[in-house]
Short mmCIF file of C-alpha atoms in Angstrom, two decimals:
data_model
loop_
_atom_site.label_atom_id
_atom_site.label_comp_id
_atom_site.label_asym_id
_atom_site.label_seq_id
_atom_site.Cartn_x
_atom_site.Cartn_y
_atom_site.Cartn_z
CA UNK H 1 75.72 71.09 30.92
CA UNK H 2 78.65 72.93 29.88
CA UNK H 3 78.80 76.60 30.17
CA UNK H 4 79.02 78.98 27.11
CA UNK H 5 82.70 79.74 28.57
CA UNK H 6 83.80 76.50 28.23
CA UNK H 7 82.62 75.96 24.86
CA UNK H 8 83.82 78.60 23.36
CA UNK H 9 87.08 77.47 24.72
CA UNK H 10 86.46 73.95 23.11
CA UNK H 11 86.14 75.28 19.58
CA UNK H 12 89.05 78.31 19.85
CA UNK H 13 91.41 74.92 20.66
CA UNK H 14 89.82 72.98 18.00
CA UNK H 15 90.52 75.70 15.85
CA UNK H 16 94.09 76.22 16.79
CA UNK H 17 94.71 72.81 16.68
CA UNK H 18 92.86 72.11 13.58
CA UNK H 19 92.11 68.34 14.78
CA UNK H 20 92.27 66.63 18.38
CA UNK H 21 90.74 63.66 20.03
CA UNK H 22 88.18 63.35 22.32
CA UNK H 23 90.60 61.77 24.95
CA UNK H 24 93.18 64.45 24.49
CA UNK H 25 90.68 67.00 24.80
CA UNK H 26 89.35 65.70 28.13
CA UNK H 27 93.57 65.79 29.68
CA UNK H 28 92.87 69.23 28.80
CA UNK H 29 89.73 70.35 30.67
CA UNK H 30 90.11 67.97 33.24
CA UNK H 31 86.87 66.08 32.17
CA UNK H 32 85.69 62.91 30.96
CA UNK H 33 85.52 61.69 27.53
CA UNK H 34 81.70 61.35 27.15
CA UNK H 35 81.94 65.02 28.56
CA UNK H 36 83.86 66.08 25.38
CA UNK H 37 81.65 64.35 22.90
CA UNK H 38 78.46 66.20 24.58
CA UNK H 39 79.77 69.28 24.64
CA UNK H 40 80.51 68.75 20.77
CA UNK H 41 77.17 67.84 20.58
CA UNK H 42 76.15 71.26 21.81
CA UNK H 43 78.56 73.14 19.60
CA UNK H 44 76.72 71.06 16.64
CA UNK H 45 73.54 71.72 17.71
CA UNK H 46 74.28 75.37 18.27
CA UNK H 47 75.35 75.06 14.36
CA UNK H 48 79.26 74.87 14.41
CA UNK H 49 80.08 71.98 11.67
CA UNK H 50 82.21 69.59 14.35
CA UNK H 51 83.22 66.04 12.30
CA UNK H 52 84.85 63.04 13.60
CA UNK H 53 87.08 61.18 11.97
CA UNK H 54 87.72 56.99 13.15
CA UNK H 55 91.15 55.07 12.92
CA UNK H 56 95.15 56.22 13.01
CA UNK H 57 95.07 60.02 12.82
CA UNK H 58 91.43 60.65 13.02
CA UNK H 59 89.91 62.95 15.68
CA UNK H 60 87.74 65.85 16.25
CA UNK H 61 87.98 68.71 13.89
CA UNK H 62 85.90 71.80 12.35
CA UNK H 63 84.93 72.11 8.90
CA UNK H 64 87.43 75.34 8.83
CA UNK H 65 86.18 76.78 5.39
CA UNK H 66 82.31 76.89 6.62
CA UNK H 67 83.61 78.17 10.51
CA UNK H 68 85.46 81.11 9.08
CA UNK H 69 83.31 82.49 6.96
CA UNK H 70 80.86 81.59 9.49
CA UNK H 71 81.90 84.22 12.13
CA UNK H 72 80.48 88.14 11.62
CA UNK H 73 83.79 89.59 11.18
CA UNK H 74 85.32 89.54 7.28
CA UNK H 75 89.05 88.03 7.40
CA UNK H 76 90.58 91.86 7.14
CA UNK H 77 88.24 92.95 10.20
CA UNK H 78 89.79 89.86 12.17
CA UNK H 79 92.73 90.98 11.26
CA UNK H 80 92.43 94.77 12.32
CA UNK H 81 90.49 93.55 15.25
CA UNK H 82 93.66 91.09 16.21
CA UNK H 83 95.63 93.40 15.34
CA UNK H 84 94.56 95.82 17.85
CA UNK H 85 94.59 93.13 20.79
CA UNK H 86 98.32 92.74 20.19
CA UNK H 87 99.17 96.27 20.54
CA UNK H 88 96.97 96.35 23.13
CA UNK H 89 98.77 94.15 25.10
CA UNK H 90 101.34 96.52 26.35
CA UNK H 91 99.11 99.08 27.82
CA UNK H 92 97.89 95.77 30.50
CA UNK H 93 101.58 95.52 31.75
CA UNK H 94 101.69 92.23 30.95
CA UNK H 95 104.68 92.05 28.26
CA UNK H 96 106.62 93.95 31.01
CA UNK H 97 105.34 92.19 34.36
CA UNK H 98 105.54 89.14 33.03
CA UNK H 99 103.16 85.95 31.50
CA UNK H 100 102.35 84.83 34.68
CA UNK H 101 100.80 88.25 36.03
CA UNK H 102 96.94 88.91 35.95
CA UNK H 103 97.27 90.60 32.47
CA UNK H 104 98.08 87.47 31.16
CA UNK H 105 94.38 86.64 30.04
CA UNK H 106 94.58 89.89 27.34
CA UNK H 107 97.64 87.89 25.86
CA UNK H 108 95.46 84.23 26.05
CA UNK H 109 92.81 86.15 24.13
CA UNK H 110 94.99 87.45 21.43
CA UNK H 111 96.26 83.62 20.57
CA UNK H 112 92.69 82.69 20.73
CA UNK H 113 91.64 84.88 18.18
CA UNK H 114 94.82 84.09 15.98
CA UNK H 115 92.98 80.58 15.18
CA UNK H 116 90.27 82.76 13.53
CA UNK H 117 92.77 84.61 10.73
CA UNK H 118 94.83 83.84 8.50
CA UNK H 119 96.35 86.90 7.30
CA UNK H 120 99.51 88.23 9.10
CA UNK H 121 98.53 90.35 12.17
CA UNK H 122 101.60 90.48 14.19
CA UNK H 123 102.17 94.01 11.55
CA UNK H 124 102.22 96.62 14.57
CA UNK H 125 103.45 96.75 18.23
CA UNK H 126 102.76 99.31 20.32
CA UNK H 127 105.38 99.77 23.75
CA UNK H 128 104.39 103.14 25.83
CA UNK H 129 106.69 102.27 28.47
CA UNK H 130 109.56 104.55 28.46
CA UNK H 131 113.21 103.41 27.51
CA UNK H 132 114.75 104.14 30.89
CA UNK H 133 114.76 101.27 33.98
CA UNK H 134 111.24 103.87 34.75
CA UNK H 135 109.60 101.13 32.46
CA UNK H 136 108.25 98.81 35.08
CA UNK H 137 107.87 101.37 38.07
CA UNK H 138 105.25 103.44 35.24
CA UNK H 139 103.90 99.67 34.18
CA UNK H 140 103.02 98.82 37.77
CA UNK H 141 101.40 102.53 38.54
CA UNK H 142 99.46 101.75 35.41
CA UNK H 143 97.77 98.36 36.45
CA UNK H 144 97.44 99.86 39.74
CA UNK H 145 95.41 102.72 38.48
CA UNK H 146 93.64 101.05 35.95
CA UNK H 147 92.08 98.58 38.46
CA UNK H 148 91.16 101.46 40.89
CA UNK H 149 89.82 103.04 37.81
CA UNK H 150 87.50 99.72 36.93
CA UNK H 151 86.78 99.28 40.90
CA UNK H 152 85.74 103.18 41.59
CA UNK H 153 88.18 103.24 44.13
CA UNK H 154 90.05 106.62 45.74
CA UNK H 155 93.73 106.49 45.02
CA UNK H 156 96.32 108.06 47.78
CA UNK H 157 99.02 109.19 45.95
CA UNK H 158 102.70 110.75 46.84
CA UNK H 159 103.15 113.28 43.96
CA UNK H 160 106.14 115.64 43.07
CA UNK H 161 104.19 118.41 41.11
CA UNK H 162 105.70 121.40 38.47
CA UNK H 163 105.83 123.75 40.89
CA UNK H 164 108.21 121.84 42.94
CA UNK H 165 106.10 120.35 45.46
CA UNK H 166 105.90 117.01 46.83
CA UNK H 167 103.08 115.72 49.00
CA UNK H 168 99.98 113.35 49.11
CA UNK H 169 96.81 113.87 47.36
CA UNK H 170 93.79 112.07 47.45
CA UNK H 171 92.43 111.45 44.12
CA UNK H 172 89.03 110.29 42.65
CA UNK H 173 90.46 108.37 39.24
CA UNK H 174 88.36 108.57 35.75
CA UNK H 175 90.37 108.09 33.24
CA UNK H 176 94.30 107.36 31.99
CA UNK H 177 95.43 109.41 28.84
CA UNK H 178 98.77 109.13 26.81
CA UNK H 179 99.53 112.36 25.55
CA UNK H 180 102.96 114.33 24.47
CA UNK H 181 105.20 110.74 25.00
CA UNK H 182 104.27 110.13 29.19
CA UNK H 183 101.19 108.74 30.91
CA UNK H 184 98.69 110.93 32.59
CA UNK H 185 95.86 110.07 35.36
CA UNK H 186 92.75 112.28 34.92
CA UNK H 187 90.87 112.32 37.98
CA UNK H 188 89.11 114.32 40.66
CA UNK H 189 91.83 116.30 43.15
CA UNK H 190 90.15 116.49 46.55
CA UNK H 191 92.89 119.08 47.96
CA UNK H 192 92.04 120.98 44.99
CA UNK H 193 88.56 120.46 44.09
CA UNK H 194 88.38 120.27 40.90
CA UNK H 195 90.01 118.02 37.83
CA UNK H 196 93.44 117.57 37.64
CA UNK H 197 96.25 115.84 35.30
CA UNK H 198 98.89 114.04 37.39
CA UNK H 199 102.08 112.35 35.36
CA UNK H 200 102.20 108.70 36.38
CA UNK H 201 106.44 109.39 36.21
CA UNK H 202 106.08 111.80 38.69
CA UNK H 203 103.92 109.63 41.54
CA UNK H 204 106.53 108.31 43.85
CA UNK H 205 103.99 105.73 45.65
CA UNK H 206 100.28 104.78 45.12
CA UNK H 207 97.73 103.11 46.92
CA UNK H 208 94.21 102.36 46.73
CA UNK H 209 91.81 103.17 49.46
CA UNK H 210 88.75 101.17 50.24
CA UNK H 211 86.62 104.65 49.50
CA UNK H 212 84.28 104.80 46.74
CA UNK H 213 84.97 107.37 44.04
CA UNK H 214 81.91 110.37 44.16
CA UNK H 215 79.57 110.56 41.29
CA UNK H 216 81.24 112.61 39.11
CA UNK H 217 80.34 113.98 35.03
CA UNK H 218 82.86 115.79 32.77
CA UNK H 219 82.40 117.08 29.40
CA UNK H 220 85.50 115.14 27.67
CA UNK H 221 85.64 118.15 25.18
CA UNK H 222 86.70 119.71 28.42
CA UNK H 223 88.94 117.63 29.24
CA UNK H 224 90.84 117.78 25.88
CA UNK H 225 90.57 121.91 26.53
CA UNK H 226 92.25 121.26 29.95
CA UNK H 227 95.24 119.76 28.49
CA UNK H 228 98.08 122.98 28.22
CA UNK H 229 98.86 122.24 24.49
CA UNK H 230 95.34 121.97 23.38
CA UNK H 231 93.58 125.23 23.80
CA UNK H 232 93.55 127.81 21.17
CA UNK H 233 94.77 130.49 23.64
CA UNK H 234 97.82 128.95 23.46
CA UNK H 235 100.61 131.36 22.70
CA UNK H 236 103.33 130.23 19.70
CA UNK H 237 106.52 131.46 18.85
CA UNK H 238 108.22 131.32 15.35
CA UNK H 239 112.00 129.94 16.15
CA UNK H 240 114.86 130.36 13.84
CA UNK H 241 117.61 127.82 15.11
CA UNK H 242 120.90 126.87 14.03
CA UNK H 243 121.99 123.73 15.36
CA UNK H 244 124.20 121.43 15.19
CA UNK H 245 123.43 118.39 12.77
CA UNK H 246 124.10 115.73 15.83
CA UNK H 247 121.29 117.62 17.49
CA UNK H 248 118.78 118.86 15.19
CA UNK H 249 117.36 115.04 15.51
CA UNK H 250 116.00 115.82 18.85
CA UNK H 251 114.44 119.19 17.56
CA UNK H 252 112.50 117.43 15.13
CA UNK H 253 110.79 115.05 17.72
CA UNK H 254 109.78 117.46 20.11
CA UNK H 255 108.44 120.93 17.53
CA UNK H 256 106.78 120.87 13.95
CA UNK H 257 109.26 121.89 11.35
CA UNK H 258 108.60 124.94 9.80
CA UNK H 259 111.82 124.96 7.53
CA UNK H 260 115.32 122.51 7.11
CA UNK H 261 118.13 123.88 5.49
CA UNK H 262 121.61 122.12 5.75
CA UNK H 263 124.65 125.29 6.04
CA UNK H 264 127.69 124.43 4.41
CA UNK H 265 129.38 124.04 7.77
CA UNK H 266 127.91 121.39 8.75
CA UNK H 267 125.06 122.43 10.95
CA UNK H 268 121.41 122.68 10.04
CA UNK H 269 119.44 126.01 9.93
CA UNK H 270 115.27 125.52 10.88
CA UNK H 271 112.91 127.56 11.83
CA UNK H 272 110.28 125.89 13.67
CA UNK H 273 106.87 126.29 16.06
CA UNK H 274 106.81 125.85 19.75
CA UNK H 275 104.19 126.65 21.99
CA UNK H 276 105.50 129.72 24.39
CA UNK H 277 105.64 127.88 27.46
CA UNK H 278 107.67 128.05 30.84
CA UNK H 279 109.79 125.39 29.83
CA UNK H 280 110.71 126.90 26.76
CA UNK H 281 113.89 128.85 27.72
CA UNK H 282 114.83 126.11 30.10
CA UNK H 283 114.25 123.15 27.51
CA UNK H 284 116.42 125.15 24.32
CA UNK H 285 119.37 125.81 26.78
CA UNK H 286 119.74 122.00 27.58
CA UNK H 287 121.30 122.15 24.21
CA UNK H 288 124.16 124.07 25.62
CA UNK H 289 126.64 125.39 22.69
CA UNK H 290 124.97 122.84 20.23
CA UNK H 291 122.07 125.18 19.38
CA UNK H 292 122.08 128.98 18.65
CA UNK H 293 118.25 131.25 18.82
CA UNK H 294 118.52 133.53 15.42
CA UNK H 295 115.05 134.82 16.39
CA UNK H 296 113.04 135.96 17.97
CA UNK H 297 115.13 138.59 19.80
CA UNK H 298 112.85 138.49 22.91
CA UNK H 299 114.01 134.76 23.48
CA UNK H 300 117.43 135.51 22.87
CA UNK H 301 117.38 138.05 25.50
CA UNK H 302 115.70 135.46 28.01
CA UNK H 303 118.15 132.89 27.27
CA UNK H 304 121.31 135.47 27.79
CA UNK H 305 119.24 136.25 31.24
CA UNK H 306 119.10 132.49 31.90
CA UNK H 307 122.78 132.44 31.46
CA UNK H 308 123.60 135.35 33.43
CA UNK H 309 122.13 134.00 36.46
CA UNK H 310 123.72 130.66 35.77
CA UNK H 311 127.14 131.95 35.71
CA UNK H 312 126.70 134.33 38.78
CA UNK H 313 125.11 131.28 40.80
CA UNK H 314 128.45 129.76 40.13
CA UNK H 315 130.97 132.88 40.84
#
């Protein structure tokens, strides 16, 4: 008797194919003919209106009318639902690792369910992988993680942290978060007992070990409070920036814009708010000469102390 697997896969092809005979269909699963015409005997028993049709261009086919509205989903919560798979399909791997890796079942899935719409749901696609040659390396550290993730599995990573170190750390995986454009693991540090974020971009090497992950419960509220950006503690800083209008683009991706104002020179006055971070004073003077700090004056002074030790570093 065939299993449920297998005849679901009978009536997604005879629903992408709209019509097929029985001796086509068995080339396909590799079975016999009178194989075929029990299993559409259980699909018609099971209520799925299966005809068949005798002479030149006859075959098997489902009354398509009665099978869509048939299913539980309406036609625009197939759609959203297909929708979803497609954009989904990145975060596998598999549109960057290729159709023949192991994430090629999420993108057999997503044609499957095509056959069950007919509204347009290629609408949205979703690519997290970055737009340097990074893409792969952070598409492979992704599948690697995820499975270790699914498994329960220790991961032995080499990690280059903010502080400037690099070494290994053995970590106890529970989750992968995208958050402020880059991919994040969220897991259990052992070397520092307690839960830790660690930038997939900045894991030079990762492995799995054959160790089981330790039970292990988090609030996720607290894990969204963990995140630097998301606590209200956070200090902000009003900036008032004139920059040039090449540049002001990249202001506008990274800060929310409190004010635009094109100068009659040319260049573009905002003001803006940024979170008061370490990486502040470093991040504005990547600008160089393209971007001038109107205010505050306390970030002004930084940057001219920035400078200062710049310019003696290279006396």
């Amino acid at each position: 008797m065939a299993g449920t697997e297998q005849l679901f896969e009978l009536l997604y092809v005879l629903l992408d194919r709209k019509k097929s005979t029985a001796k086509e269909l068995s080339r396909h699963f590799g079975v016999s003919v009178r194989t075929v015409y029990r299993w559409c005997n259980s699909l018609s028993l099971a209520g799925i209106p299966l005809y068949a049709a005798r002479g030149k261009g006859g075959g098997i086919f489902v009354q398509e009318q009665y099978a869509l509205n048939a299913l539980v989903l309406t036609e625009d919560e197939k759609a959203s639902v297909l929708s979803c798979v497609n954009a989904f399909k990145n975060l596998t791997g598999a549109e960057i690792l290729g159709a023949g890796h192991e994430s090629a079942p999420v993108c057999s899935a997503a044609q499957k369910l095509k056959s069950l719409s007919r509204k347009n749901t290629d609408w949205v696609e979703v690519d997290f992988s970055p737009w340097n040659p990074l893409g792969r390396h952070i598409a492979e550290l992704f599948e690697t993680v995820r499975d270790a993730i699914i498994g329960g599995k220790v991961i032995q990573i080499e990690y280059f942290s903010s502080s400037g170190k690099s070494g290994s750390r053995f970590v106890h995986p529970r989750k992968l978060l995208f958050r402020g454009q880059a991919w994040y693991v969220f897991g259990w540090c052992e070397q520092k007992q307690e839960m830790r974020f660690f930038k997939l971009s900045r894991i030079q090497k990762v492995s799995v070990t054959k160790r089981s992950c330790a039970p292990c419960t988090y609030d996720d509220s607290k894990l969204k409070e963990s995140c630097d950006m998301s606590g209200s503690a956070v200090r902000t800083v009003s900036l008032a920036l004139k920059v040039k209008a090449q540049a002001a683009w990249k202001i506008m991706d990274d800060f929310l814009i409190e004010r635009k104002e094109l100068l009659c020179d040319g260049n573009v006055f905002m003001t803006v708010r940024a979170a008061e971070h370490e990486w502040l004073v470093p991040y504005l003077l990547s600008f160089g000469s393209s971007l001038e700090v109107i205010s505050p004056a306390r970030i002004k002074k930084r940057l001219a102390e920035e400078v200062q030790k710049m310019h003696e570093k290279m006396m």
